[in-house]
PDB file of C-alpha atoms in Angstrom:
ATOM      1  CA  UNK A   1       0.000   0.000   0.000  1.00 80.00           C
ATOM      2  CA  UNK A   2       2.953   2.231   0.610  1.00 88.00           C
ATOM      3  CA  UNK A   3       4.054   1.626  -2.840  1.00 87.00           C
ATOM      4  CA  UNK A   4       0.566   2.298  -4.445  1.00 89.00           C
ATOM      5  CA  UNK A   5       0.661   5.547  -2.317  1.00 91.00           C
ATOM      6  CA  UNK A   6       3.592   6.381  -3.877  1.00 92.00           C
ATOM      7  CA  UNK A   7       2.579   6.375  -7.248  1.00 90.00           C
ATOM      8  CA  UNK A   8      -0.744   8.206  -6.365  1.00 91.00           C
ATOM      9  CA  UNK A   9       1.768  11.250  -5.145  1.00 92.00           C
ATOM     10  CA  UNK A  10       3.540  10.864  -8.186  1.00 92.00           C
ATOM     11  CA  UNK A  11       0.030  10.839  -9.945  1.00 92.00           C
ATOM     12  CA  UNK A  12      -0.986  14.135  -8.173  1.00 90.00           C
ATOM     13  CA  UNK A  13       2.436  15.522  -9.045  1.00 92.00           C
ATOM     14  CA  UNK A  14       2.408  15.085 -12.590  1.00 92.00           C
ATOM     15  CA  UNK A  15      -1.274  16.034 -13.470  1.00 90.00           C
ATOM     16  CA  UNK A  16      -1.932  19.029 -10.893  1.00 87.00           C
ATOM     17  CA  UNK A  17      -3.820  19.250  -7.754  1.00 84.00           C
ATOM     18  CA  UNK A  18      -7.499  17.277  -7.578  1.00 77.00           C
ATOM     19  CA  UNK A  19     -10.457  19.720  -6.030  1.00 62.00           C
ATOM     20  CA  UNK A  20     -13.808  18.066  -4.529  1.00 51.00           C
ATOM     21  CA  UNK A  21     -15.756  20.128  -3.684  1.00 44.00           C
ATOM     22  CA  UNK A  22     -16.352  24.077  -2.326  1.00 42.00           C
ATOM     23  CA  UNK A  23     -17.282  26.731  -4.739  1.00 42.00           C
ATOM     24  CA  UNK A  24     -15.787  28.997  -7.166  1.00 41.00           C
ATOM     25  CA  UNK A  25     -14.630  32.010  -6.846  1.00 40.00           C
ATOM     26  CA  UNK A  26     -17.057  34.886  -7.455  1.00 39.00           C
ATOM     27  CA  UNK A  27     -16.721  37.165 -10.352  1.00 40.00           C
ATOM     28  CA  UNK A  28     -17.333  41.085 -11.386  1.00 41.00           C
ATOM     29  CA  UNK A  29     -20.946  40.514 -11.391  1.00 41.00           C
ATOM     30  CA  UNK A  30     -21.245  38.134  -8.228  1.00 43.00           C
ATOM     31  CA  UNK A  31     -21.731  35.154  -9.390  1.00 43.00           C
ATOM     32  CA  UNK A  32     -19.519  32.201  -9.164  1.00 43.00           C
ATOM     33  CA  UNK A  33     -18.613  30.057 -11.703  1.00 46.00           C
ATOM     34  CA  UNK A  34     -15.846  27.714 -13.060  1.00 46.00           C
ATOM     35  CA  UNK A  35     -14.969  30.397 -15.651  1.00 46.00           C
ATOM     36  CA  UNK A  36     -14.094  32.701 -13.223  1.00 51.00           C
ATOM     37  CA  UNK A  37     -11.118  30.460 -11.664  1.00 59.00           C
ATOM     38  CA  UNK A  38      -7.489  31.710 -13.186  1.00 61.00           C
ATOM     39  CA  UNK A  39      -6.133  28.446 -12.903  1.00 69.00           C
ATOM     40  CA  UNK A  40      -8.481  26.605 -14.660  1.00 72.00           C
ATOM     41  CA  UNK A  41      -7.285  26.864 -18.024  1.00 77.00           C
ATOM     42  CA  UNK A  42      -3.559  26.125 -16.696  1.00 81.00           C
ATOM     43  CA  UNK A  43      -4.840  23.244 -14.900  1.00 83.00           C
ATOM     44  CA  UNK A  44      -6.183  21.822 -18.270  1.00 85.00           C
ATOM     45  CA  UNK A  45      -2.997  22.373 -20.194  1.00 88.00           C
ATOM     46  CA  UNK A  46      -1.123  20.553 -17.546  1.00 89.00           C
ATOM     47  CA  UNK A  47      -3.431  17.316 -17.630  1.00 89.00           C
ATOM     48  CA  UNK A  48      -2.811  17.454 -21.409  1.00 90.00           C
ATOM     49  CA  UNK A  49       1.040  17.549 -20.993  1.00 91.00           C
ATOM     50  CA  UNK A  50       2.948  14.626 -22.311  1.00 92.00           C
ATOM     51  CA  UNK A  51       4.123  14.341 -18.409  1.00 92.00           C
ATOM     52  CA  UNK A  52       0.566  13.545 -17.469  1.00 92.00           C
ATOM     53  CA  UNK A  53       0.167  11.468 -20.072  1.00 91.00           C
ATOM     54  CA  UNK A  54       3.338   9.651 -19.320  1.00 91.00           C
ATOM     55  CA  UNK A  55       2.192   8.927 -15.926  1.00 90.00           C
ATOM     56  CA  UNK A  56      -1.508   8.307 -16.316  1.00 90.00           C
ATOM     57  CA  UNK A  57      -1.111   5.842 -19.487  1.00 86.00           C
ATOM     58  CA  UNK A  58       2.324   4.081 -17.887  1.00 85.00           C
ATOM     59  CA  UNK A  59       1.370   4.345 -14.833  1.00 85.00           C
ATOM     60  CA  UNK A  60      -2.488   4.398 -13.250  1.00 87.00           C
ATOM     61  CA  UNK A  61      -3.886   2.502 -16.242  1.00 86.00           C
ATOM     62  CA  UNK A  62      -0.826  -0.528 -16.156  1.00 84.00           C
ATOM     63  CA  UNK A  63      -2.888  -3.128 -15.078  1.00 82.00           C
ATOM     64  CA  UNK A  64       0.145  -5.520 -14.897  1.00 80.00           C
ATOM     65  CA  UNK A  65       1.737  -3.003 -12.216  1.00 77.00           C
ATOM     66  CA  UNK A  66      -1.289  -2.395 -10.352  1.00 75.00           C
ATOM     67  CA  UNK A  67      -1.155  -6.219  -9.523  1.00 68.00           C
ATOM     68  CA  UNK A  68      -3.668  -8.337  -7.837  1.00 72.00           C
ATOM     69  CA  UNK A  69      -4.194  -5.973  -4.736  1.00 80.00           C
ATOM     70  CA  UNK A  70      -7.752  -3.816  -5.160  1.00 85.00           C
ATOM     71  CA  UNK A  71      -7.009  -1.854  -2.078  1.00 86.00           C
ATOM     72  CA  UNK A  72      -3.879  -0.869  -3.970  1.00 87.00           C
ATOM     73  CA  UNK A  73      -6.058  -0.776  -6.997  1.00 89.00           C
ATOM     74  CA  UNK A  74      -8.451   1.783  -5.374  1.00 90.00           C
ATOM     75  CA  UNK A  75      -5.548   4.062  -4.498  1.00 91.00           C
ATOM     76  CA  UNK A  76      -4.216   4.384  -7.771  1.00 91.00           C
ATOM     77  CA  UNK A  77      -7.204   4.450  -9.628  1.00 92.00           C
ATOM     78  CA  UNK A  78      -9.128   6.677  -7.294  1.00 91.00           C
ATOM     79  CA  UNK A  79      -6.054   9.608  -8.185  1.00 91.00           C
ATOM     80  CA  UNK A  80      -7.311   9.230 -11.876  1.00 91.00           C
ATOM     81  CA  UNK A  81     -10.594   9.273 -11.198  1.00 91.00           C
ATOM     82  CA  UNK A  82     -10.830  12.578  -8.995  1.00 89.00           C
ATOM     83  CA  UNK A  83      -8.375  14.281 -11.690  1.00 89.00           C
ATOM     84  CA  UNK A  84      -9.989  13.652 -15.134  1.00 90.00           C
ATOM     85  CA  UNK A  85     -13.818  12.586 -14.431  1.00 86.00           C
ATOM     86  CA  UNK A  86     -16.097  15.455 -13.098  1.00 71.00           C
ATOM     87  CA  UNK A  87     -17.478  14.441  -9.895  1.00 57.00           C
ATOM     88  CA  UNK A  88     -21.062  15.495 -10.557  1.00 46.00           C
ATOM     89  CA  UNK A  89     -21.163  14.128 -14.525  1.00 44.00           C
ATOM     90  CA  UNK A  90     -23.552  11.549 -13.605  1.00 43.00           C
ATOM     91  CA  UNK A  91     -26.327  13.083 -11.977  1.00 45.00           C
ATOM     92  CA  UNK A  92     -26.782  16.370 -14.788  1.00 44.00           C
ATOM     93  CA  UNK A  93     -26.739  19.898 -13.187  1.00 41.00           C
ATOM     94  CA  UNK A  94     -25.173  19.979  -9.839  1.00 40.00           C
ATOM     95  CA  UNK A  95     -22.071  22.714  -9.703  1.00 38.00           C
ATOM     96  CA  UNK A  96     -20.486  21.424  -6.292  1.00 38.00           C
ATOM     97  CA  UNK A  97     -16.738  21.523  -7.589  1.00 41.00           C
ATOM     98  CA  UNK A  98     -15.256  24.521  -8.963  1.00 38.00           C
ATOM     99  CA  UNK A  99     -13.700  22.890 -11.764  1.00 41.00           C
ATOM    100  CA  UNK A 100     -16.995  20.515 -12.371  1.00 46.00           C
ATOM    101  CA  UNK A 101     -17.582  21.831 -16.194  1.00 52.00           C
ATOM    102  CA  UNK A 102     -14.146  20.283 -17.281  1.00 69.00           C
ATOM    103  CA  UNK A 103     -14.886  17.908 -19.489  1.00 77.00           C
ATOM    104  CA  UNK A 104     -11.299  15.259 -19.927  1.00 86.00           C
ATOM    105  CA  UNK A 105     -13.720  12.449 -21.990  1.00 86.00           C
ATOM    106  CA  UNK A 106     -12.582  13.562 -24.887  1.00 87.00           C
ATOM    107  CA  UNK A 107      -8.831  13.465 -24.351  1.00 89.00           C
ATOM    108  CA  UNK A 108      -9.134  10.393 -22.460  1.00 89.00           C
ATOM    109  CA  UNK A 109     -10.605   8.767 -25.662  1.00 89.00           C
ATOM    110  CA  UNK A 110      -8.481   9.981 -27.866  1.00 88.00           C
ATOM    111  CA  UNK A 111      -5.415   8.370 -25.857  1.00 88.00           C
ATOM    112  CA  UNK A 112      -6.852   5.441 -25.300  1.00 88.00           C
ATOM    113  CA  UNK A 113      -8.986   3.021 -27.040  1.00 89.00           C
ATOM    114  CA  UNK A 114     -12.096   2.174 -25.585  1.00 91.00           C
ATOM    115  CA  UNK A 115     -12.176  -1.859 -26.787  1.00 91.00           C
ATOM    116  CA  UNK A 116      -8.326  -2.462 -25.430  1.00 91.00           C
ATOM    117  CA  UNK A 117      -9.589  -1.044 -21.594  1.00 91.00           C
ATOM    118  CA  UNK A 118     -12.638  -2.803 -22.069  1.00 91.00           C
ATOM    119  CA  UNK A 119     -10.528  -5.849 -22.349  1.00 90.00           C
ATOM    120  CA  UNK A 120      -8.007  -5.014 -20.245  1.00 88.00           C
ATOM    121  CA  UNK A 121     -11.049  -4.873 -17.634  1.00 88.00           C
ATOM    122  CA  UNK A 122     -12.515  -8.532 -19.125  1.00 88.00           C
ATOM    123  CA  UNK A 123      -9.088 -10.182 -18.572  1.00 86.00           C
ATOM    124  CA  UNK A 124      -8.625  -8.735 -15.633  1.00 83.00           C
ATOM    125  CA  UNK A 125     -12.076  -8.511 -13.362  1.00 78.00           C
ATOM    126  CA  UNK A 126     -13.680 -11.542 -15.417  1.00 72.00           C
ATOM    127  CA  UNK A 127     -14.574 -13.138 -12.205  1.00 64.00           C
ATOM    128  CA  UNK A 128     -16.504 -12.606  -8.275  1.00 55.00           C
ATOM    129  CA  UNK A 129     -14.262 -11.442  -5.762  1.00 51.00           C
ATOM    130  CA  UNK A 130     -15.603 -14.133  -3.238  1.00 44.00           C
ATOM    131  CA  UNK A 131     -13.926 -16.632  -5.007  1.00 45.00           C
ATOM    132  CA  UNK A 132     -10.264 -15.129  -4.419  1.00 45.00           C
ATOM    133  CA  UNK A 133     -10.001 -13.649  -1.055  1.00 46.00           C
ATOM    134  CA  UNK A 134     -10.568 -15.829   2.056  1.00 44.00           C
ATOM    135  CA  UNK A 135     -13.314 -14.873   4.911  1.00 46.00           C
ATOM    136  CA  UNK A 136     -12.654 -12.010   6.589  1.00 44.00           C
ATOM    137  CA  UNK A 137     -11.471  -9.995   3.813  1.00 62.00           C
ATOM    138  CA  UNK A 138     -14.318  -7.549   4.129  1.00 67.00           C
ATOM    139  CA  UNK A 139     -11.741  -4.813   2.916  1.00 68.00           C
ATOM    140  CA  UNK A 140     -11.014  -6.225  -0.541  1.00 74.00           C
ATOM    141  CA  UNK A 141     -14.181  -6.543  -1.126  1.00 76.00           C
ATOM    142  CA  UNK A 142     -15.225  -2.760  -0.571  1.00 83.00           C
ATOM    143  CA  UNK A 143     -11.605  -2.039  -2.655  1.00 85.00           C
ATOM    144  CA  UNK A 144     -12.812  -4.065  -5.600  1.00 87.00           C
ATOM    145  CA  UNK A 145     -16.328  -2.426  -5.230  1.00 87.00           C
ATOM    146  CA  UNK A 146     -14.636   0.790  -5.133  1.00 89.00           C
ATOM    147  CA  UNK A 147     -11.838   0.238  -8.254  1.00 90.00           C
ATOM    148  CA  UNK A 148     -15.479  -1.418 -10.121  1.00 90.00           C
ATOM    149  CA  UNK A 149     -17.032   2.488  -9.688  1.00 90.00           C
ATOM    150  CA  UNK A 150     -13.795   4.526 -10.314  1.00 91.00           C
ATOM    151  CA  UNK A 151     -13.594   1.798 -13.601  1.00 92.00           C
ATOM    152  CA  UNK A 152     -17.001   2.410 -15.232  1.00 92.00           C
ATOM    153  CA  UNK A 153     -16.345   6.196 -14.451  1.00 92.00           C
ATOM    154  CA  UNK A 154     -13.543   6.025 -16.513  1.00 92.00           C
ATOM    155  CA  UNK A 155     -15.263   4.076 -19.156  1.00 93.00           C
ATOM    156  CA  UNK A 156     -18.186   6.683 -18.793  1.00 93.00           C
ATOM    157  CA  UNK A 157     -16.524   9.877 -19.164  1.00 92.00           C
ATOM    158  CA  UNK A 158     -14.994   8.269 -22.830  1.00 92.00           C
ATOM    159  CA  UNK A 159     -18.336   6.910 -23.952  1.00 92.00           C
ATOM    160  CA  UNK A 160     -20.585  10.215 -22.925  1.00 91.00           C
ATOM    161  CA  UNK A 161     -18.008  12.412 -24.794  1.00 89.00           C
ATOM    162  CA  UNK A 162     -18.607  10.191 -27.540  1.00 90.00           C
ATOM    163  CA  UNK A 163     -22.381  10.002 -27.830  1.00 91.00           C
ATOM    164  CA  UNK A 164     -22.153  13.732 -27.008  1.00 88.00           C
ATOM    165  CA  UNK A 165     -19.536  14.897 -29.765  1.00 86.00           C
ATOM    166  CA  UNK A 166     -20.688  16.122 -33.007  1.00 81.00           C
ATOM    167  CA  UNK A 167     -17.564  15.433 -35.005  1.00 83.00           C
ATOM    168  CA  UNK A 168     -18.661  13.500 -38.357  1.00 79.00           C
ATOM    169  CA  UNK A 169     -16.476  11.004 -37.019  1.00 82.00           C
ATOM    170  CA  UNK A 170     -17.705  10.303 -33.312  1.00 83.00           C
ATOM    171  CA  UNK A 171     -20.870   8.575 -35.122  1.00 85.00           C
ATOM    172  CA  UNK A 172     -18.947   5.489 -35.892  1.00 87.00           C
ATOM    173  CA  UNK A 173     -16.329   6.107 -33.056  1.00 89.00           C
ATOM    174  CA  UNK A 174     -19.814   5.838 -31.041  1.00 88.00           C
ATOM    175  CA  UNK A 175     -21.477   2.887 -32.622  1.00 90.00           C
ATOM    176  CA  UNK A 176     -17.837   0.646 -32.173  1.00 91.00           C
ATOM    177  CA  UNK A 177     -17.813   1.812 -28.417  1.00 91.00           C
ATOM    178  CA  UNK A 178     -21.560   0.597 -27.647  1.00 92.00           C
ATOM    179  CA  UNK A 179     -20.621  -2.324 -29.483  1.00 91.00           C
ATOM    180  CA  UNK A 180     -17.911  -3.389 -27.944  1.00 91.00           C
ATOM    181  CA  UNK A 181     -19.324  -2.315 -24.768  1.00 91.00           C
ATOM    182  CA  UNK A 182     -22.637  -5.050 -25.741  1.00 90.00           C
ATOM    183  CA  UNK A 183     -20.503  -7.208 -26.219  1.00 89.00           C
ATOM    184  CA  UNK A 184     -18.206  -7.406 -23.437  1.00 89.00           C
ATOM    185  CA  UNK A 185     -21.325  -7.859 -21.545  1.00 87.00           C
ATOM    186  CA  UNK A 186     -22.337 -11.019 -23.808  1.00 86.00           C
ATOM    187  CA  UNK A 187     -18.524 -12.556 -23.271  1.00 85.00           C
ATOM    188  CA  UNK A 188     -18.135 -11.731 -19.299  1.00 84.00           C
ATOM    189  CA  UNK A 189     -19.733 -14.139 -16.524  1.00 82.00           C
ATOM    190  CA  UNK A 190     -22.977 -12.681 -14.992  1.00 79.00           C
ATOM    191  CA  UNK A 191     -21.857 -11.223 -11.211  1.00 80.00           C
ATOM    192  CA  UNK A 192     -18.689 -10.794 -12.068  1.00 83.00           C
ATOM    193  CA  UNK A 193     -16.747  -7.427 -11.606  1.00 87.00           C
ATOM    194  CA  UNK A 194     -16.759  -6.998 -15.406  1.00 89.00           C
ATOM    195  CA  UNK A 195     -20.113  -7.693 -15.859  1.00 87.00           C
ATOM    196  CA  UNK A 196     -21.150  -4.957 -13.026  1.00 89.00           C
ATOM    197  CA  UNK A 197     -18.519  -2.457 -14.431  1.00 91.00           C
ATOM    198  CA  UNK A 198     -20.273  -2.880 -17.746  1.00 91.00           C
ATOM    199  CA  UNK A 199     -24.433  -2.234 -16.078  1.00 90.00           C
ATOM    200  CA  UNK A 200     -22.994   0.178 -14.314  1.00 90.00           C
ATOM    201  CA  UNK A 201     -21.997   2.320 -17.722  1.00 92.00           C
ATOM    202  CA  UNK A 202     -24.987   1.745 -19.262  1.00 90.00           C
ATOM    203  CA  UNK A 203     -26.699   2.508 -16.070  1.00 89.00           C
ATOM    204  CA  UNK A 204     -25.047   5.958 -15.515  1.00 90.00           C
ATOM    205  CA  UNK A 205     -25.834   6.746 -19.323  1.00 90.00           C
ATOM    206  CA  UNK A 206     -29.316   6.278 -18.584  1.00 87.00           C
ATOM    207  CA  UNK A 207     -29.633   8.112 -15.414  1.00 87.00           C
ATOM    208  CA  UNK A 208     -27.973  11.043 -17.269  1.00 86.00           C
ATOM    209  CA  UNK A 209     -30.338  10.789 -20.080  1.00 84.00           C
ATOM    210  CA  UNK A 210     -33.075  10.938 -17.098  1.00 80.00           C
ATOM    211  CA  UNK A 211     -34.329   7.603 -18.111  1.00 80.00           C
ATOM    212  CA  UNK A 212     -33.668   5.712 -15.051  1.00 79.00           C
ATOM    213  CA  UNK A 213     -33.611   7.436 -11.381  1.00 78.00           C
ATOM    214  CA  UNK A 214     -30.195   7.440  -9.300  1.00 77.00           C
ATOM    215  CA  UNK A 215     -31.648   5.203  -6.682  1.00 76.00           C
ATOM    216  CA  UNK A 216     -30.529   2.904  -9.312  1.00 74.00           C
ATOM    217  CA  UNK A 217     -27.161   3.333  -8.235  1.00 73.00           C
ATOM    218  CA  UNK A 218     -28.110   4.169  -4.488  1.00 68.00           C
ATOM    219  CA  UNK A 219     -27.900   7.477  -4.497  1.00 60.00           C
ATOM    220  CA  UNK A 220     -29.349   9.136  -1.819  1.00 53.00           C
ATOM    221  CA  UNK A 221     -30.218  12.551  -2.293  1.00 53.00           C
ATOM    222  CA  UNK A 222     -33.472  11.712  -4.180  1.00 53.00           C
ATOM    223  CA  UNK A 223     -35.455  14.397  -3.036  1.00 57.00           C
ATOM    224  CA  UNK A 224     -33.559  17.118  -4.982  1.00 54.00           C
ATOM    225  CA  UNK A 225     -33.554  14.757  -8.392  1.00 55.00           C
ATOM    226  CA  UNK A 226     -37.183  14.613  -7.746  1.00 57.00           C
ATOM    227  CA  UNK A 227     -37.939  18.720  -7.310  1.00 55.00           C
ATOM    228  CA  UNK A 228     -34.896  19.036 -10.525  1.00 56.00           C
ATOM    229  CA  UNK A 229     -36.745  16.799 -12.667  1.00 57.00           C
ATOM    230  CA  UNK A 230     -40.414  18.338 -11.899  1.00 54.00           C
ATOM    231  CA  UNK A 231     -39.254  21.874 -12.329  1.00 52.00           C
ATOM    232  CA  UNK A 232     -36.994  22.031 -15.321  1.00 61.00           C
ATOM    233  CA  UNK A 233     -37.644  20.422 -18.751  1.00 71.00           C
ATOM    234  CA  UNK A 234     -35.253  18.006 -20.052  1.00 72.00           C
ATOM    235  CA  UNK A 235     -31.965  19.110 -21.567  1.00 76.00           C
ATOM    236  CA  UNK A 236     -32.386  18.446 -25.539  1.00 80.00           C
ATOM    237  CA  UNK A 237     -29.008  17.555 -25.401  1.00 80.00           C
ATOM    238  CA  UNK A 238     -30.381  14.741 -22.658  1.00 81.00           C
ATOM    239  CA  UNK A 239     -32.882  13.528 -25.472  1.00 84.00           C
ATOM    240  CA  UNK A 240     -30.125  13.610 -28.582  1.00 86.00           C
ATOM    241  CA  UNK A 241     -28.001  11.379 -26.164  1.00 87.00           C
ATOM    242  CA  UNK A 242     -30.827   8.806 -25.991  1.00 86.00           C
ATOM    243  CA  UNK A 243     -31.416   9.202 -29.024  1.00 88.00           C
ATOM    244  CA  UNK A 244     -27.823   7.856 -30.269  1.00 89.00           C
ATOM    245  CA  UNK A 245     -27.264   5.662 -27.211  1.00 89.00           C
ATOM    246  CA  UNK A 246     -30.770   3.791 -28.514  1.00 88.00           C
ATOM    247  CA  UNK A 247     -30.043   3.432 -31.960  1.00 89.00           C
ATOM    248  CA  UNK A 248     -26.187   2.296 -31.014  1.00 88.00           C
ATOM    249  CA  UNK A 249     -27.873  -0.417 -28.361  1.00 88.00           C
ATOM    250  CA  UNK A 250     -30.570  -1.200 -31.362  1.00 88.00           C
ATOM    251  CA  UNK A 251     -27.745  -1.884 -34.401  1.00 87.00           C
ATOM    252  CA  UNK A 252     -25.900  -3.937 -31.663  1.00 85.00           C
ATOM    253  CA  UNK A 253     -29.170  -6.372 -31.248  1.00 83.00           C
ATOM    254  CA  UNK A 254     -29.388  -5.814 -27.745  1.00 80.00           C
ATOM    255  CA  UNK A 255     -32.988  -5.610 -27.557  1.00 77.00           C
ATOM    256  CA  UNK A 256     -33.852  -8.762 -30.125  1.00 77.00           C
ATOM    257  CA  UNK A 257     -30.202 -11.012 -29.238  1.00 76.00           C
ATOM    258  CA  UNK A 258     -27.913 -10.038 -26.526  1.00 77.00           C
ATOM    259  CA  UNK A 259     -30.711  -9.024 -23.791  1.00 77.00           C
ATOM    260  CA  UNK A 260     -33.018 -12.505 -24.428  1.00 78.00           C
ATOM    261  CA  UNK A 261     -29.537 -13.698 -24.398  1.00 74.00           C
ATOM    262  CA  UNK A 262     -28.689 -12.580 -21.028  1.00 74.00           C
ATOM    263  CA  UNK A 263     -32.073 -13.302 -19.244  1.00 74.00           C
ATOM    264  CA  UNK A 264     -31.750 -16.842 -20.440  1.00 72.00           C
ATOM    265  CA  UNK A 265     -28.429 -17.100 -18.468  1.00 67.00           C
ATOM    266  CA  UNK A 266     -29.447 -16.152 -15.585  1.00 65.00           C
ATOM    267  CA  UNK A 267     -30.909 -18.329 -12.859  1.00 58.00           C
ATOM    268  CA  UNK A 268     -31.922 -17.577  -9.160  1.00 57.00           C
ATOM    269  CA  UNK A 269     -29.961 -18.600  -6.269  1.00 55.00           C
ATOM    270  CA  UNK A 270     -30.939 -20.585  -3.733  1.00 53.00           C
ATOM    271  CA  UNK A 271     -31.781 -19.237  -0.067  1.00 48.00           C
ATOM    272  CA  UNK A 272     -35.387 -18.598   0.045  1.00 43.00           C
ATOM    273  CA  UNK A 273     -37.611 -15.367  -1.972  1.00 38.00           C
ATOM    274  CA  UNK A 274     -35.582 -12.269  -0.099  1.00 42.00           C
ATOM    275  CA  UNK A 275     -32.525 -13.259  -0.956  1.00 43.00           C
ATOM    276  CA  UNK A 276     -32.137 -14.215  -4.651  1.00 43.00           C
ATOM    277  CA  UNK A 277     -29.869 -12.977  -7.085  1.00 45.00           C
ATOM    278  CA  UNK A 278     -29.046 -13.614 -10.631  1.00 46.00           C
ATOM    279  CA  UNK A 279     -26.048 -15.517 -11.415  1.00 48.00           C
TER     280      UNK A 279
END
């Protein structure tokens, strides 16, 4: 863990400070906003260095020297995730970091490619995490549930800057990320990490395109979804990223192959009515 702790400095050093949460500083007119912050455009340039790059492609993303350790996993990872995915993305309008409106999708997609960390992810997490760590490990299982969430925000912020682009060219770029996303989900055991990394993308997509509520996910600050979603109208950018998410999902067969697909591969466990799951 010291070692992982380590690299998560050398993380932070290479690709500027992280900020969760507080508020922007207010401008001329009183208001605060992201725009208004000095740094903010510095802080961009930096993440886009080649010295960033360096350390986030060689280093947080090297799945061979993470290792087998989630809790080291979650360290690592977790220094990505609070640098180059907005911490508020998910749930649509909430400002609660001043440097929420960066957007680092994009140049995390054009870096990487979205089928090699999907596999990388498959080889990797193709499995339960009850099966490799002994009773009593109630800590590696909360890591692995943790590096699951900081994975499929990763794997969000690429695919929602995607769908969202409106380059000529992120139309196929988006149709070859849904599909490989389907179809990681059709080659992946059912409750295994992979398989839950994968829901939970398609999951966040959907709650964004206010589809599907955040209790999906177990959010807890319902309430203020609830009075958002009554008093505003939805976001037609909202409706052109269903739009394109359901005709990706529809050219991939989800809806006539891979979903019949999936629901005839699952079963219920045993352990009486309360307590089954799908395996």
């Amino acid at each position: 863990l010291a070692v992982a702790r380590a690299r998560a400095v050398l993380i932070g050093a290479c690709c500027g400070p992280c900020y969760s949460g507080g508020s922007s500083p207010a401008g001329p007119s009183g208001k605060s906003g992201p725009t208004m912050n000095p740094c903010r455009g510095l802080l961009r340039i930096r993440r886009a260095s080649d010295l960033a790059l360096t350390a986030l492609f060689g280093l947080a993303l090297d799945f061979d020297l993470i290792g087998g350790d989630p809790r080291a996993a979650s360290i690592i990872l977790g220094a990505v995730v609070r640098r180059y995915c907005r911490p508020s993305q998910t749930y649509g309008r909430d400002a609660g970091s001043p440097f929420c409106e960066e957007n680092y999708g994009p140049l995390l997609r054009q870096q990487i490619n979205f089928q090699y960390l999907l596999d990388c992810i498959r080889v990797r997490f193709d499995h339960s995490p009850p099966s490799h760590w002994s009773r009593g490990r109630e800590d590696c299982d909360e890591a692995m549930s943790l590096v699951a969430s900081q994975l499929a925000d990763l794997l969000y912020a690429m695919l929602l800057s995607t769908l969202t682009s409106t380059s000529s060219s992120s139309v196929a770029r988006g149709e070859r990320d849904v599909g490989a996303l389907v179809a990681t989900l059709t080659e992946c055991r059912l409750g295994s990490v992979c398989a839950h990394i994968v829901t939970s993308v398609v999951t966040k997509l959907l709650i964004k395109c206010d589809v599907l509520s955040p209790a999906c996910l177990g959010v807890s600050n319902l309430k203020e979804h609830r009075k958002r979603s009554r008093a505003s109208k939805r976001d037609p950018d909202d409706i052109a990223l269903e739009s394109r998410l359901g005709r990706n999902m529809l050219l991939c067969h989800y809806h006539d192959v891979v979903a019949p697909l999936i629901l005839g591969r699952t079963a219920p466990t045993s352990g009486g009515l309360g307590s089954k799951e799908a395996r």
